[in-house]
Coordinates of C-alpha atoms and ligand atoms in Angstrom, one line a residue:
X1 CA 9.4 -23.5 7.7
X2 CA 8.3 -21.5 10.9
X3 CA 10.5 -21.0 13.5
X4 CA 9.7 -19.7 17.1
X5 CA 13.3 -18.5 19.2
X6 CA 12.5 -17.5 22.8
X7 CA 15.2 -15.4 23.9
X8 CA 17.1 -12.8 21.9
X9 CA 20.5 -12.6 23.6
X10 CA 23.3 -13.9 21.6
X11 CA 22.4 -17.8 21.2
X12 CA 19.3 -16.8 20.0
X13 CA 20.1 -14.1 18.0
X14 CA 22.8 -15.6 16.1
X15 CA 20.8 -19.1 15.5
X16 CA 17.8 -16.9 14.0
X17 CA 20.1 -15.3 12.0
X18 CA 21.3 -18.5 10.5
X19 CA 17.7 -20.0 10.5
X20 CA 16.6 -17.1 8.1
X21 CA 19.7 -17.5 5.8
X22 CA 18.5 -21.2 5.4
X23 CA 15.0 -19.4 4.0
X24 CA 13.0 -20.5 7.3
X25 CA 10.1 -17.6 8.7
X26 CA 11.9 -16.8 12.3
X27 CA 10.1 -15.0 15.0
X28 CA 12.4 -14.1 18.2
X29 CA 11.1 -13.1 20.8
X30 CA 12.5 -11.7 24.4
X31 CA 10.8 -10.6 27.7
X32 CA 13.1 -7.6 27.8
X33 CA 14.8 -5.3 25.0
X34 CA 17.1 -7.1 22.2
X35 CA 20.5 -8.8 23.7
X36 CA 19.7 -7.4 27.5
X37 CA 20.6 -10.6 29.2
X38 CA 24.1 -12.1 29.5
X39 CA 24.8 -11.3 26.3
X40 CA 25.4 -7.8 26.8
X41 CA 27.2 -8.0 30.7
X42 CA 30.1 -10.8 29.3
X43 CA 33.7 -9.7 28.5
X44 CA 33.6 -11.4 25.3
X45 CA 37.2 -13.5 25.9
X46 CA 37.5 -16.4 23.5
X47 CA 39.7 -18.4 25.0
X48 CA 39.3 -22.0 25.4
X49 CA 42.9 -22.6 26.7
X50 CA 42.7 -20.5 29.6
X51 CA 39.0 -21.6 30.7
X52 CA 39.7 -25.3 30.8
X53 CA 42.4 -27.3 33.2
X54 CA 41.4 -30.8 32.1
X55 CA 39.5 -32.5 29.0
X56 CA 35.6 -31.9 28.8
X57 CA 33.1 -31.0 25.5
X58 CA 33.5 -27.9 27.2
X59 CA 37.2 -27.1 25.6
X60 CA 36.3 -28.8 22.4
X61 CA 33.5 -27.1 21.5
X62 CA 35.5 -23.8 22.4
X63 CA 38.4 -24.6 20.0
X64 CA 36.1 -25.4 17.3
X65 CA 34.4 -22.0 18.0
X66 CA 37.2 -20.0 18.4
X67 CA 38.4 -21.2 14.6
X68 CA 34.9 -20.4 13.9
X69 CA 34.9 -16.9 14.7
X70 CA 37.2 -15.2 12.3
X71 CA 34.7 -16.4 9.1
X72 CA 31.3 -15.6 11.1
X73 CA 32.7 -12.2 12.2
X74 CA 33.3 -11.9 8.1
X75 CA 30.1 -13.0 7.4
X76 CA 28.7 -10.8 9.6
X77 CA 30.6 -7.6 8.5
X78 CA 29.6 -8.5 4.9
X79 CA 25.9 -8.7 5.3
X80 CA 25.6 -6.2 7.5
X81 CA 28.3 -3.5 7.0
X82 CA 28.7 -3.2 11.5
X83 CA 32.0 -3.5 12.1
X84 CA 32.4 -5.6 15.3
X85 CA 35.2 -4.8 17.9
X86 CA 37.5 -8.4 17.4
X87 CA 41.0 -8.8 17.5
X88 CA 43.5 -12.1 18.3
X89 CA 45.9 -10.5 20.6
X90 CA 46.4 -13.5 22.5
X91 CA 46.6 -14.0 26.3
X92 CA 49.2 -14.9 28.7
X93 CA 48.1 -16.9 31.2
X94 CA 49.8 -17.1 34.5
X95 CA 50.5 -20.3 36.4
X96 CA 52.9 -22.2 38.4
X97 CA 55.1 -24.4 36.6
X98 CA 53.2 -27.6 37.3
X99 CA 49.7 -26.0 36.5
X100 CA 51.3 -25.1 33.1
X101 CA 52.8 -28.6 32.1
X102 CA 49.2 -30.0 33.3
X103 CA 47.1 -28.0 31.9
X104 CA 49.3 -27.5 28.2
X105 CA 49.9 -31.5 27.7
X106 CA 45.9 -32.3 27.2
X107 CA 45.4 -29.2 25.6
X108 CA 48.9 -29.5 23.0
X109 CA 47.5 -33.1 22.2
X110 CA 43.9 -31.5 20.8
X111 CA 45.6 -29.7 18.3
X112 CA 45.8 -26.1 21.0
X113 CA 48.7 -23.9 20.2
X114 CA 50.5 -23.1 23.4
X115 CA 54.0 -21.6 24.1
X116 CA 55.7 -22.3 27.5
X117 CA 56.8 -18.8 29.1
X118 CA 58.6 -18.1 32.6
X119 CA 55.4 -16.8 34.3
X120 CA 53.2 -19.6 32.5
X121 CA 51.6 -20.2 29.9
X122 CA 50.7 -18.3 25.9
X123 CA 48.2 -18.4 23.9
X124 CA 48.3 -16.9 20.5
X125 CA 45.1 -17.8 19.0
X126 CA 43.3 -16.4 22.2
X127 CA 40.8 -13.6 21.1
X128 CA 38.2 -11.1 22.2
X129 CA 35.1 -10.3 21.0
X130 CA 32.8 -6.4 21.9
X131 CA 29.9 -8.7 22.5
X132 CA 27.8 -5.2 22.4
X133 CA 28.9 -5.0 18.6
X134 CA 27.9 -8.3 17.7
X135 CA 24.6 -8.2 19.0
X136 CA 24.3 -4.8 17.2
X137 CA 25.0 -6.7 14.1
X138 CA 23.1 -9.8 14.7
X139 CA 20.2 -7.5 15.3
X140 CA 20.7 -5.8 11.6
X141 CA 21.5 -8.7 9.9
X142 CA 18.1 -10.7 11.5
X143 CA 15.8 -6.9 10.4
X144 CA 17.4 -7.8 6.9
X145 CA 16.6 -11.3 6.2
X146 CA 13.3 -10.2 7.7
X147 CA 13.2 -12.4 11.2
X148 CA 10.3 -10.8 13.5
X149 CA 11.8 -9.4 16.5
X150 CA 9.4 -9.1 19.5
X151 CA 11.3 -7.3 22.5
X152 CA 9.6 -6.7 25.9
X153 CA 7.4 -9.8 25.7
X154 CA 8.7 -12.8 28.1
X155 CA 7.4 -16.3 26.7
X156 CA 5.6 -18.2 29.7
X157 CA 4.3 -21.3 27.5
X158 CA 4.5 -22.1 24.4
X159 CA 3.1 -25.2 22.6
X160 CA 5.6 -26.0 19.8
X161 CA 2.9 -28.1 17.7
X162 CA 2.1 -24.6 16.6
X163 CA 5.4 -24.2 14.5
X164 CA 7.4 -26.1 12.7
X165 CA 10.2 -25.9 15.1
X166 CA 10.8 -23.8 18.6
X167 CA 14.1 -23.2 19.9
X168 CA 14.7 -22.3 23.8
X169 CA 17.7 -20.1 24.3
X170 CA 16.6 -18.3 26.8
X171 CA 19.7 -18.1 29.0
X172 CA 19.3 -18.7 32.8
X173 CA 15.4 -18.6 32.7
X174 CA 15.2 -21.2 30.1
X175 CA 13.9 -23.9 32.4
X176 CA 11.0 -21.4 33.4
X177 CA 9.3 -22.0 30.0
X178 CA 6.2 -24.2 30.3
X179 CA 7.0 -25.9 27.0
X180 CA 4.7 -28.2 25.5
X181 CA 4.2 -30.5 22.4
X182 CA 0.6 -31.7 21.2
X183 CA -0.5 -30.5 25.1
X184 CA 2.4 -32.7 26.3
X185 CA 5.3 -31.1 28.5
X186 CA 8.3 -31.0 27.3
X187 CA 11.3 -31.5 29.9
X188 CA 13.6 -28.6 30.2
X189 CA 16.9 -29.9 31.3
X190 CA 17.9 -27.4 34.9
X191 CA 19.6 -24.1 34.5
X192 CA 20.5 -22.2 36.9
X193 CA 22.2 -18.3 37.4
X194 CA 25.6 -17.2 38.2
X195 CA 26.0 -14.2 38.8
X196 CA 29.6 -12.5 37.9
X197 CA 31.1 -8.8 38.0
X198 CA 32.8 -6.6 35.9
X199 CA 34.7 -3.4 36.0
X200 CA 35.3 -1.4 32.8
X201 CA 38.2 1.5 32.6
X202 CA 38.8 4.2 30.1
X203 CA 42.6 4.0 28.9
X204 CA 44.7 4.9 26.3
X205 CA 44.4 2.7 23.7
X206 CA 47.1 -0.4 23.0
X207 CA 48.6 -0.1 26.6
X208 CA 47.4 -3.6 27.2
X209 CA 48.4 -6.0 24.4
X210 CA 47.8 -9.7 25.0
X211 CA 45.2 -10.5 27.1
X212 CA 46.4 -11.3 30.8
X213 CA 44.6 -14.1 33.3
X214 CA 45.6 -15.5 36.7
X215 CA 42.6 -18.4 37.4
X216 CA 39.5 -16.5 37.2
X217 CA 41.1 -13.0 37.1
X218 CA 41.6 -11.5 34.0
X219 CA 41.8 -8.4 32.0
X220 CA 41.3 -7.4 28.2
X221 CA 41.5 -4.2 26.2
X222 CA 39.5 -3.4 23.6
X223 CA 40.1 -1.5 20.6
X224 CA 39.2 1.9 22.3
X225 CA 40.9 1.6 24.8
X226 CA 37.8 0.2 27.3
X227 CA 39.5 -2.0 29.8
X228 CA 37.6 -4.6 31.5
X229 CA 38.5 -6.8 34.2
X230 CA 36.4 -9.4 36.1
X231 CA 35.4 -11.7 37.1
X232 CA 33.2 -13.3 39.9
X233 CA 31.2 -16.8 40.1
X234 CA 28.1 -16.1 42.6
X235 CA 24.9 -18.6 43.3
X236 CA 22.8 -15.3 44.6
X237 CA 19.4 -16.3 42.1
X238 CA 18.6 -13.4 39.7
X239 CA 19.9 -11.2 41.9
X240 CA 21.9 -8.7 39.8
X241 CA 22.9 -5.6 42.1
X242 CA 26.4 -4.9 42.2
X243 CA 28.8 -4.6 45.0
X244 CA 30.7 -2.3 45.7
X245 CA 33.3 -4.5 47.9
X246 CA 33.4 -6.8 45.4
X247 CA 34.5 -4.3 42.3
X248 CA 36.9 -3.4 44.6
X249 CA 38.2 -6.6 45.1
X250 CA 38.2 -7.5 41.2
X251 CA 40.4 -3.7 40.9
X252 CA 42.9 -5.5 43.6
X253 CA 43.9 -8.6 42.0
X254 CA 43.4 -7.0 38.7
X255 CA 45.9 -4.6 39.4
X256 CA 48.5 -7.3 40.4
X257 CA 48.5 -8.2 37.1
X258 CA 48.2 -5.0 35.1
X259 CA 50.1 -2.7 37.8
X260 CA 48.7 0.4 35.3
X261 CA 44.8 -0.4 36.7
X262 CA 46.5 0.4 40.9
X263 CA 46.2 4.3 40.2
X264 CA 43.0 4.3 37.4
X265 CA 39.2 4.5 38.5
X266 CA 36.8 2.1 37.3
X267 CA 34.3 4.0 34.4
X268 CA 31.9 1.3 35.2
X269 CA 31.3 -1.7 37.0
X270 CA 28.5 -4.6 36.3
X271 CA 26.8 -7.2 36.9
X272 CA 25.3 -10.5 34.4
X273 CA 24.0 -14.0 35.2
X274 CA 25.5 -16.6 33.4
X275 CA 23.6 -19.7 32.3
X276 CA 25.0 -22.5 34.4
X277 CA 24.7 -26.1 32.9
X278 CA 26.8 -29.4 33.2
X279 CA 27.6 -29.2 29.7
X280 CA 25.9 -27.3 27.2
X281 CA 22.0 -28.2 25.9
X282 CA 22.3 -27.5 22.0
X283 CA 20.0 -29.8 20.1
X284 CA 16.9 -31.4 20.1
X285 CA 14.8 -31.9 23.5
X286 CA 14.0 -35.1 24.5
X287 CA 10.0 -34.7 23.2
X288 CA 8.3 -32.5 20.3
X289 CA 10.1 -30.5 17.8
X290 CA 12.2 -28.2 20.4
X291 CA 15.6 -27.6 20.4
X292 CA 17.4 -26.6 23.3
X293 CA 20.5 -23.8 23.2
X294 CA 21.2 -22.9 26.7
X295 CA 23.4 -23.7 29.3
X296 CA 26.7 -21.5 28.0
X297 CA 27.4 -20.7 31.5
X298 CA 30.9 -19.3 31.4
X299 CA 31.3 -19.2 27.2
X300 CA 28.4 -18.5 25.6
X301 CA 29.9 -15.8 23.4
X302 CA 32.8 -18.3 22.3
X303 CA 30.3 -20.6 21.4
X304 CA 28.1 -18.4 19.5
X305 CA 28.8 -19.6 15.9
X306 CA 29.1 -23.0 16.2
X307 CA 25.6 -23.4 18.3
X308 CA 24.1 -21.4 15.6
X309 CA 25.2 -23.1 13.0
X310 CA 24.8 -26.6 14.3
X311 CA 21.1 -25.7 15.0
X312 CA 20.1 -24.4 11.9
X313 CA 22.2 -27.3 10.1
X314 CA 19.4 -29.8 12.4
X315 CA 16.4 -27.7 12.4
X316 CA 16.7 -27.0 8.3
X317 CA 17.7 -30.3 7.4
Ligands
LIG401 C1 30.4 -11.3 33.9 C2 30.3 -12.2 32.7 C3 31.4 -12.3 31.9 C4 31.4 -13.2 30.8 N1 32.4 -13.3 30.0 C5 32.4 -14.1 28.9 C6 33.5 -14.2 28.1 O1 34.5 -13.5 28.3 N2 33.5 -15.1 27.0 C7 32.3 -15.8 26.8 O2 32.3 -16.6 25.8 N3 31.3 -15.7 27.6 C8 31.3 -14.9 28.6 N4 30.2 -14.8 29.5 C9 29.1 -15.7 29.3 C10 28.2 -15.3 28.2 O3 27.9 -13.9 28.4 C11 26.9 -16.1 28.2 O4 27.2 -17.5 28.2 C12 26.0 -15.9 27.0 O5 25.8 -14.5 26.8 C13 24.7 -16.6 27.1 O6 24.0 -16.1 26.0 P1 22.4 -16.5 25.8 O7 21.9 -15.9 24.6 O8 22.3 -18.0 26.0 O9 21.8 -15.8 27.1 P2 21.3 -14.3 27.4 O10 22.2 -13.4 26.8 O11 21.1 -14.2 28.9 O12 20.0 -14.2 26.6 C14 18.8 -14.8 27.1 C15 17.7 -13.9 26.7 O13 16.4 -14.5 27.1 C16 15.6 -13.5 27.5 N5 14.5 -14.2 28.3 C17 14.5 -14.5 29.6 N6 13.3 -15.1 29.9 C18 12.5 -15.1 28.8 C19 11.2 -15.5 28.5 N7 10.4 -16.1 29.4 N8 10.8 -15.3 27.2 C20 11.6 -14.8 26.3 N9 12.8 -14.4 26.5 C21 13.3 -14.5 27.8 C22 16.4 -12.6 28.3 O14 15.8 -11.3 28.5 C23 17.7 -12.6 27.5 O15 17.7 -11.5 26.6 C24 30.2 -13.9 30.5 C25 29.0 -13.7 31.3 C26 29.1 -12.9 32.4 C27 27.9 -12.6 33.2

């Protein structure tokens, strides 16, 4: 079976990865350098609990993901001997009193672990993954199970009648992909870009602990020591400059709830566009044999195994 991926961030990455397990011929191709997009910018927080206030796919696909992770990371480790930055430190999530009984009854009833605290609300199963290490050992486990990687080459069209199967994860530019089956278009469901900053600090390792959030502010330590804190939302196109006013805005409130970050300097701020959907598009288009994996928006990383795997489970039936 030939498969054609357009896009080699994560979503991409990690479904060719499983594709070529399932013995299919992958080719996955990017208009910039492996994992360049989102991929690389995000935080890497899994943490359905703290992402969603009310029932939506959204939060169930994260909690299946998140119990995903610990096996795929495994998997991953094991065929590829990278190890990969991961640790389930949990994260205390800040809220009034009402927020927290609202918010923790839905998400108690799907099976969430949550512990009421003073200041709000625990999770213990909350993680975080160094999205930079995963995509280092996607990219090593695809070279091994010999997918063809094309970097530096964006996809403009592409008639899928010419493969077995084609697979859009293209991220925000998805939708920009003149897809076609037989000469027919294909409909690409809309996608657009949200842009959203990050800061990065250099501290002493374990000062942080659990993971710390306040509505969309929050901050995570990873195993070096790198602190990040973000985040924005912006609807500024594919404009990715960063601001200065706004870093220093994210270092504020940050620093409200890690008083450490008040007297450190940021290493590094940044900038990514998420892929902003409704809902996610994973599975098959509405035409042609295309299958759709874009849309992540805010948790793309979270829901990096279970896209892949649901994908390859379709396309290799
Ligand atoms: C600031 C920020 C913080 C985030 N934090 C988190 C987090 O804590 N947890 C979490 O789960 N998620 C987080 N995310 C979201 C997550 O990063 C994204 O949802 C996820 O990376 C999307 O992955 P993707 O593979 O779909 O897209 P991308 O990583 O954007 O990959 C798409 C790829 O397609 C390529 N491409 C574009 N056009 C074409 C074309 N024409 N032909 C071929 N290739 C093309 C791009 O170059 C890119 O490499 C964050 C995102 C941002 C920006």
């Amino acid at each position: 079976m030939r498969v054609f991926i357009a896009g080699a961030g994560l979503i991409g990455a990690a479904a060719a990865w499983r594709l070529a397990q399932r013995g299919a011929r992958v080719t996955l191709a990017d208009a910039g350098p492996f994992g360049s997009g989102a991929s690389s910018a995000g935080a890497g927080m899994l943490s359905p609990g703290g992402e969603f206030d009310k029932p939506s796919v959204w939060f169930d696909l994260g909690l299946e993901a998140m119990r995903m992770y610990p096996a795929f990371l495994e998997e991953l480790r094991a065929e590829t001997g990278i190890p990969i930055d991961f640790a389930q430190c949990g994260c205390m999530h800040f809220a009034s009193p009402e927020q927290a009984r609202a918010r923790a009854g839905f998400q108690c009833a799907r099976g969430l672990r949550v512990e009421f605290q003073p200041e709000g609300l625990f999770y213990p199963e909350d993680a975080f993954v160094d999205p930079a290490d995963l995509l280092r050992a996607l990219r090593r486990a695809c070279e091994s199970r010999n997918v063809a990687i094309v970097e530096n080459q964006p996809v403009n069209r592409i008639e899928s009648a010419d493969y077995d199967a084609v697979v859009i994860a293209a991220g925000a530019w998805s939708a920009q992909i003149a897809v076609t089956h037989c000469g027919a278009p294909v409909a690409m469901p809309p996608v657009k870009p949200i842009k959203g900053h990050l800061i990065g600090f250099d501290l002493a390792p374990g000062l942080l602990g659990a993971m710390r959030r306040r509505g969309h502010t929050y901050i995570l330590q990873r195993s070096n020591g790198f602190t990040v804190a973000g985040s924005t939302e912006e609807d500024a196109g594919f404009n990715t400059e960063v601001n200065p006013d706004t870093c220093r805005e994210i270092h504020r409130q940050a620093a409200e709830l890690f008083p450490p970050l008040a007297a450190a300097q940021p290493a590094k701020c940044w900038t990514g566009l998420r892929p902003f959907a409704p809902e996610p598009y994973i599975g098959r288009a509405a035409s042609g044999n295309v299958w759709l994996a874009y849309g992540h928006f805010r948790n793309g990383i979270l829901l990096t195994p279970l896209t892949a795997s649901r994908l390859a489970a379709e396309i290799a039936a």
